[in-house]
Coordinates of C-alpha atoms in Angstrom, one line a residue:
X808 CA 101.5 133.3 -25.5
X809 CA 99.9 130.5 -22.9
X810 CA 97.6 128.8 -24.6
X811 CA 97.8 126.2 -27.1
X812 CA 96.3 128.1 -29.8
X813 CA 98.6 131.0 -29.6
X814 CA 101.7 128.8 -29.7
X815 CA 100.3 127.3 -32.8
X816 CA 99.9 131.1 -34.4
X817 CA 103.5 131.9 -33.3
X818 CA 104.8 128.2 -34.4
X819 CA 103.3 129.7 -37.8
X820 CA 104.4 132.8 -38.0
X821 CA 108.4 131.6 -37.1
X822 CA 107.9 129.5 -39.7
X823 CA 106.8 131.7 -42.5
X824 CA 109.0 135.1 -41.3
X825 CA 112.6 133.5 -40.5
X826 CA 112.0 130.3 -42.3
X827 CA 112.1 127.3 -40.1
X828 CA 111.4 123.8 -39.8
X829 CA 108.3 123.2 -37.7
X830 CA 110.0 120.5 -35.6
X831 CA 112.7 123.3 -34.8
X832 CA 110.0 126.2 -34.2
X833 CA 107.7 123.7 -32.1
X834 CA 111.1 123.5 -30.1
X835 CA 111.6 126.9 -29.4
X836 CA 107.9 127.5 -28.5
X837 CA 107.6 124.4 -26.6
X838 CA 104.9 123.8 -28.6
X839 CA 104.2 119.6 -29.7
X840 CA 103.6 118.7 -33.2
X841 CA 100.7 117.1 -32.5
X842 CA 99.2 120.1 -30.8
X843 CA 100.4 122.4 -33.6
X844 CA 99.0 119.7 -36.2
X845 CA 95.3 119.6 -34.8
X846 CA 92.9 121.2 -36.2
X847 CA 89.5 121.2 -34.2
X848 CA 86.2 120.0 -35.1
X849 CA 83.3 121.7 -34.6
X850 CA 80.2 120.5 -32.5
X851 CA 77.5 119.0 -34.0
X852 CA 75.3 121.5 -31.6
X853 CA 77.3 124.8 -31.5
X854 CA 75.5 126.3 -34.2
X855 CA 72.2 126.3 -32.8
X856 CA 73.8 126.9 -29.7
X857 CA 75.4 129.6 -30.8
X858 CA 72.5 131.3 -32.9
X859 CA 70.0 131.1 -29.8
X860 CA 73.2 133.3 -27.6
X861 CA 73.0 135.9 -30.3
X862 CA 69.2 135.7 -29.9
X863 CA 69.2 136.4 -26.3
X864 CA 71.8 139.1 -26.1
X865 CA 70.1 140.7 -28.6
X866 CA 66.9 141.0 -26.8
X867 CA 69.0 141.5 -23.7
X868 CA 71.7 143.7 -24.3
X869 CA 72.5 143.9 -20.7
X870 CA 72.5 140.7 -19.6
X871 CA 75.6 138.8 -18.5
X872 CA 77.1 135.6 -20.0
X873 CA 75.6 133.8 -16.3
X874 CA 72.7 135.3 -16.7
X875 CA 72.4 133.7 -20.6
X876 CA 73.3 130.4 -19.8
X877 CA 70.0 130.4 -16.7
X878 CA 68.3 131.2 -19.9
X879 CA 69.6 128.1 -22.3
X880 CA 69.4 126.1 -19.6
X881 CA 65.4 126.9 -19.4
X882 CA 65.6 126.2 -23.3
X883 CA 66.3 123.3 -23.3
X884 CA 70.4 123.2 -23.7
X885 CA 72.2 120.7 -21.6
X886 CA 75.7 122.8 -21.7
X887 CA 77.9 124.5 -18.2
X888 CA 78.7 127.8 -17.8
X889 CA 82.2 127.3 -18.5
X890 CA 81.3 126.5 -21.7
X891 CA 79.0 129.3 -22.2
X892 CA 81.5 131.5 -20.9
X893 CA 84.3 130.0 -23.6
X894 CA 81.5 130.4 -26.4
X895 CA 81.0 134.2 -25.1
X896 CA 84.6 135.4 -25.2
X897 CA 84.6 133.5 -28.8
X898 CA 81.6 135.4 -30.2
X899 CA 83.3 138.9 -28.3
X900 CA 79.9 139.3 -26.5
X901 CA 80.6 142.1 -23.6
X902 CA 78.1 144.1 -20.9
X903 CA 80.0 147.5 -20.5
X904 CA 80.9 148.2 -17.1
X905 CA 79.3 150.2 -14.8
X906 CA 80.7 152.3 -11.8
X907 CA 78.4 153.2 -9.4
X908 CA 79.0 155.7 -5.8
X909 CA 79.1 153.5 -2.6
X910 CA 77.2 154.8 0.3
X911 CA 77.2 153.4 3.8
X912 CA 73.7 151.0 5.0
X913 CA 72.9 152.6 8.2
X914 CA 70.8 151.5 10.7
X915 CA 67.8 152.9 10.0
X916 CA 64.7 150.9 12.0
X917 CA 62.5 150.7 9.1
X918 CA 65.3 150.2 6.1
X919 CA 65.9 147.0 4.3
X920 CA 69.2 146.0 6.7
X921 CA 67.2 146.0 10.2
X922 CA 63.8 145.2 8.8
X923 CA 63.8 142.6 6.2
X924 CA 61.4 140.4 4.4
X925 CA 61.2 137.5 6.1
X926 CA 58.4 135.8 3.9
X927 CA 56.1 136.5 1.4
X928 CA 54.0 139.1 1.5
X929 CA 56.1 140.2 4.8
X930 CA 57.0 143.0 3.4
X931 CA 56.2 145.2 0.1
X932 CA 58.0 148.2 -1.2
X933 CA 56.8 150.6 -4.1
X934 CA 58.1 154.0 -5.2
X935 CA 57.9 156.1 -8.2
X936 CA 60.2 156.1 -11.2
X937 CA 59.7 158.7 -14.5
X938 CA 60.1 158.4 -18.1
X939 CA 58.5 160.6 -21.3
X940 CA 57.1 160.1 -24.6
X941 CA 58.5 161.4 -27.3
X942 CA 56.6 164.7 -27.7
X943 CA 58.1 165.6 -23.9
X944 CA 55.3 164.9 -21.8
X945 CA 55.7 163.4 -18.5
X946 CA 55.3 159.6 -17.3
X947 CA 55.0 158.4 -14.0
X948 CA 55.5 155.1 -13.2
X949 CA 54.4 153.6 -9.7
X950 CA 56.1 150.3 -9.0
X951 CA 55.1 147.8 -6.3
X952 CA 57.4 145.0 -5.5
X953 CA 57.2 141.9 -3.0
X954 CA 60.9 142.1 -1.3
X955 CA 60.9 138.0 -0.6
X956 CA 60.1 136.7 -3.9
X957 CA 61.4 139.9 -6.1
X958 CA 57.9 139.9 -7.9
X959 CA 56.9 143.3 -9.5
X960 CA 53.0 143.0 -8.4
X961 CA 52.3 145.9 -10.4
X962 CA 53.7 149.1 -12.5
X963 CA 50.9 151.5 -13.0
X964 CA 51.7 154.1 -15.5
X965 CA 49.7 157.3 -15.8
X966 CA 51.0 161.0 -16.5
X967 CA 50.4 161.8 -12.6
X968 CA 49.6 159.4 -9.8
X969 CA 47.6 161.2 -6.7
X970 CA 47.4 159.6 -3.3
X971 CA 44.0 158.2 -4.2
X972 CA 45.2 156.4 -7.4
X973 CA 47.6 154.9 -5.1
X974 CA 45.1 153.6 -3.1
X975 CA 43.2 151.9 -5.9
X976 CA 46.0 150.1 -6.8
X977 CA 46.2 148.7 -3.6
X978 CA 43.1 147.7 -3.3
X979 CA 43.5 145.4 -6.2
X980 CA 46.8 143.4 -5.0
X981 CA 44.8 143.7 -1.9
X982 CA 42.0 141.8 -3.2
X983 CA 43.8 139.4 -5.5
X984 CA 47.1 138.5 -2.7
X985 CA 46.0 140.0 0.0
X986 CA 47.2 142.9 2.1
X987 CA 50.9 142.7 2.9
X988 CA 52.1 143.0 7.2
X989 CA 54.5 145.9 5.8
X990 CA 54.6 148.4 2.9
X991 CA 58.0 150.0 2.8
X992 CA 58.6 153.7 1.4
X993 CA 60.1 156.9 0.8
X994 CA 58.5 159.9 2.6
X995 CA 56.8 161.2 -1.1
X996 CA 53.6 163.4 -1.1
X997 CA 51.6 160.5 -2.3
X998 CA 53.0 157.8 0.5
X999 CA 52.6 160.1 3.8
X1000 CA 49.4 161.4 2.6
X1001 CA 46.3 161.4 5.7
X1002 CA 44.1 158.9 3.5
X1003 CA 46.3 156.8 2.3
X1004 CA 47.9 156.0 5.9
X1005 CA 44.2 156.0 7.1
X1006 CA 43.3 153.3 4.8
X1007 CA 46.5 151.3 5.4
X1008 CA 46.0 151.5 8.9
X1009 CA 42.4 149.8 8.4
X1010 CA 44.0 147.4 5.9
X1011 CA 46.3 146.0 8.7
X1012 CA 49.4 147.6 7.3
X1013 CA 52.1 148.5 8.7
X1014 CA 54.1 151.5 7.0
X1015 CA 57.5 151.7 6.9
X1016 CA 59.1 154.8 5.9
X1017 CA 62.5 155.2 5.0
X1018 CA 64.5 158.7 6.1
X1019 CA 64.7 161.6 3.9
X1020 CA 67.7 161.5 1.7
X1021 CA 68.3 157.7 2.3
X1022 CA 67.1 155.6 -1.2
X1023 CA 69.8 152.3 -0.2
X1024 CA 67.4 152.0 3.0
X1025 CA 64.6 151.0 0.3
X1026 CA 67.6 148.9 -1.4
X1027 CA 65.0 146.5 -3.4
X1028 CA 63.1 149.2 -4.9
X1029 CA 65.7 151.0 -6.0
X1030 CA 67.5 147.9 -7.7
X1031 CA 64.3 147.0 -9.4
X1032 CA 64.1 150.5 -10.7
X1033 CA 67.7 150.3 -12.4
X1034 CA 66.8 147.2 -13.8
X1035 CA 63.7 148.6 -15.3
X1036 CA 65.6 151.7 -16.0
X1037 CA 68.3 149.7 -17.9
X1038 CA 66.7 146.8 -19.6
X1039 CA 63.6 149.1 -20.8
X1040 CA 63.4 152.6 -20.3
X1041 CA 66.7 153.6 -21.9
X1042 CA 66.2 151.5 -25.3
X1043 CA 62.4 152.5 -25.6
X1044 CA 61.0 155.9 -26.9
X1045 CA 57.0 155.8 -26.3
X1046 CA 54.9 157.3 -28.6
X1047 CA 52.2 157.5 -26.6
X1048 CA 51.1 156.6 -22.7
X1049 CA 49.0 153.9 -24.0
X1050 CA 52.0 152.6 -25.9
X1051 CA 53.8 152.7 -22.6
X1052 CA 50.8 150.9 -20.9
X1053 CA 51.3 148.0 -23.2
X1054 CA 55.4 147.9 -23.6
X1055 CA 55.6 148.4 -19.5
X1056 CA 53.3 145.7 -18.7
X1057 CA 55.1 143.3 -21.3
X1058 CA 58.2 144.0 -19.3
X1059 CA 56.3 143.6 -16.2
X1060 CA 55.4 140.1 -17.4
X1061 CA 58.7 139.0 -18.8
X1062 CA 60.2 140.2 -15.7
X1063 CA 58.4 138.3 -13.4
X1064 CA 58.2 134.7 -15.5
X1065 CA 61.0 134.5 -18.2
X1066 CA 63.9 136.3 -16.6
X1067 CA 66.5 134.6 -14.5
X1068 CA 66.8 136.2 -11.2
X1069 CA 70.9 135.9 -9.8
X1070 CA 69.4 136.7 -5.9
X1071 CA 67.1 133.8 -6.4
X1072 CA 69.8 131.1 -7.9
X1073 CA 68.7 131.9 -11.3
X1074 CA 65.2 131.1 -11.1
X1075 CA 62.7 133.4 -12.3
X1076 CA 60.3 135.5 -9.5
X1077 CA 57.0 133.7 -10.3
X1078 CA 58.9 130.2 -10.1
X1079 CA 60.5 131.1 -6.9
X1080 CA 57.4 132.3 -5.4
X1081 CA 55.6 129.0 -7.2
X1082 CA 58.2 126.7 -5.0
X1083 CA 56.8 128.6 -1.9
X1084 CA 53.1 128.2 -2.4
X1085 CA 52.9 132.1 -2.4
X1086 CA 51.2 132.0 -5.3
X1087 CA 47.2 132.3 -5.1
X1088 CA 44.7 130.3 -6.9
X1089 CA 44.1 133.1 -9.0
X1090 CA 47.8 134.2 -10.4
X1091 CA 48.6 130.6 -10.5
X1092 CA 45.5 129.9 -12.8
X1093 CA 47.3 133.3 -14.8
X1094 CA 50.9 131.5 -14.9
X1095 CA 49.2 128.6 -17.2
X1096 CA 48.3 131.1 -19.9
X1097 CA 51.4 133.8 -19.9
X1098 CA 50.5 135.0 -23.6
X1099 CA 46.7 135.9 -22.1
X1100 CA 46.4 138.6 -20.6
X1101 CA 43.1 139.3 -18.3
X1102 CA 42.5 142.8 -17.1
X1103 CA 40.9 142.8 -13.4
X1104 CA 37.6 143.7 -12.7
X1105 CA 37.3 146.9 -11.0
X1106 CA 35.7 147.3 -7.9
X1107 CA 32.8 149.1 -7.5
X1108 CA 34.0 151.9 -5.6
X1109 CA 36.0 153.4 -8.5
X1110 CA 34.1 155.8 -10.5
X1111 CA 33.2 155.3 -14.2
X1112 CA 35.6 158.1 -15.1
X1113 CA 39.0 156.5 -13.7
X1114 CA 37.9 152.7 -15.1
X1115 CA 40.4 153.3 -17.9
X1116 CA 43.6 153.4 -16.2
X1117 CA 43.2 150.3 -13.7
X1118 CA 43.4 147.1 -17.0
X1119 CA 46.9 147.6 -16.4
X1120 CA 47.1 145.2 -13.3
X1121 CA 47.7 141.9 -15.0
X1122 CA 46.0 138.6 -13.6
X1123 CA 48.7 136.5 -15.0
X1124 CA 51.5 138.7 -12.7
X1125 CA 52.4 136.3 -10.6

């Protein structure tokens, strides 16, 4: 019984159960008449306030009240986060908590403590994550991430991904960022395989592999893929893998230009990476029309056959 508001409700409550005066209940409760007197007044621009909040946690139920005022902020509203904040407990918003097993870092030479990203396009990480559609069948998504600007360059999702797929996904962020000093990985089937280390090594990149057992050395991964796993794949039943083609790379896109970022001060990836000059001509000329989506054209080593899987690389993922 601190605040003003719930002295006023007590104040009230004396007053209608025992049957005081107000001057002698305000007395007891320490309470002013004037405070218990005032009656607020609304804001002229709460509402709409207010309305685009319940917009935003609706579309993201996971998000955090500092994560929704980065995002009214980018809308236009001129308003603190201790406003936002009061606003949130008023409307009884609330992202159920999460407990989660702490292991130690290590020291692992090629994990993300010793080696890190010291620019863009130092280092890249990508590793698999899986989902299904609704019938049971399998999806496996490849996810490749730059570790100093957070971007998600790409999520290719197919129902199996060889070594060779692999590669032609490379190539393209290859050929439209350029090759990377470092790729960082787990020790998967796909990763350690004799071609695709063959063709990294003639790429000019450095692999780094992570230990067996040891997903926290590939910390940046492994946080993108709970973030994908929370704000997506557990809300989303795919009817089909072209379905999952389309809703992934939406997410992809969102992701990388509309959501706030807390590791980069709140700014989104593809602004962050913007304020860098990472970006190339290429994704840049991409970031000026985020509705339109271009598919890349494939290279001409791919054969007709395998054409249909590779649209999924976004020219506007920046």
């Amino acid at each position: 019984m601190v605040s003003p508001a719930r002295r006023r409700e007590a104040v009230s409550q004396a007053q209608t159960t025992i049957t005081v005066s107000e001057r002698r209940a305000c007395q007891v409760m320490d309470q002013p008449r004037s405070t218990q007197r005032y009656v607020g007044r609304p804001r002229d621009d709460e509402k709409p306030l207010v309305q685009r909040m319940h917009e935003h946690v609706r579309r993201h139920p996971r998000y955090g009240y500092r994560r929704v005022w980065a995002l009214l902020r980018s809308d236009g509203f001129r308003v603190n986060m201790k406003r936002v904040y009061r606003l949130w407990r008023k409307e009884g918003f609330r992202v159920p908590k999460k407990q989660h097993k702490k292991r130690r870092l290590g020291t692992a030479a090629n994990g993300c403590v010793r080696h890190s990203a010291e620019h863009p396009k130092h280092v890249w990480c990508y590793d698999f994550i899986s989902d299904q559609t609704i019938d049971g069948r399998t999806l496996k998504l490849l996810c490749i991430e730059d570790e100093y600007t957070r971007e998600c360059l790409a999520i290719e999702v197919e129902r199996s991904i060889t070594s060779r797929e692999v590669i032609e996904t490379l190539r393209y962020l290859f050929e439209l960022r350029g090759a990377p000093e470092h790729i960082r990985s787990d020790n998967g089937p796909e990763f350690i395989a004799t071609a695709l280390r063959r063709w990294l090594a003639e790429s000019g990149v450095k692999t780094l592999y992570i230990e067996p057992g040891s997903p926290w050395q590939n910390a940046y991964g492994e946080s993108f893929h709970s973030r994908l796993r929370d704000e997506l794949l557990n809300g989303e039943l795919f009817g089909s893998l072209r379905e999952a083609k389309v809703v992934v790379e939406d997410h992809r896109l969102e992701y990388n230009h509309r959501r706030p970022h807390s590791a980069l001060g709140y700014q989104t990836p593809a602004a962050y990476a913007a304020s860098l000059g990472a970006t190339s001509s290429a994704s840049r000329a991409g970031s000026a029309s985020f509705a339109t989506l271009t598919p890349l054209r494939p290279p001409a080593e791919v054969k007709a056959g395998q054409q249909s899987r590779l649209p999924t690389l976004i020219n506007t993922g920046t």
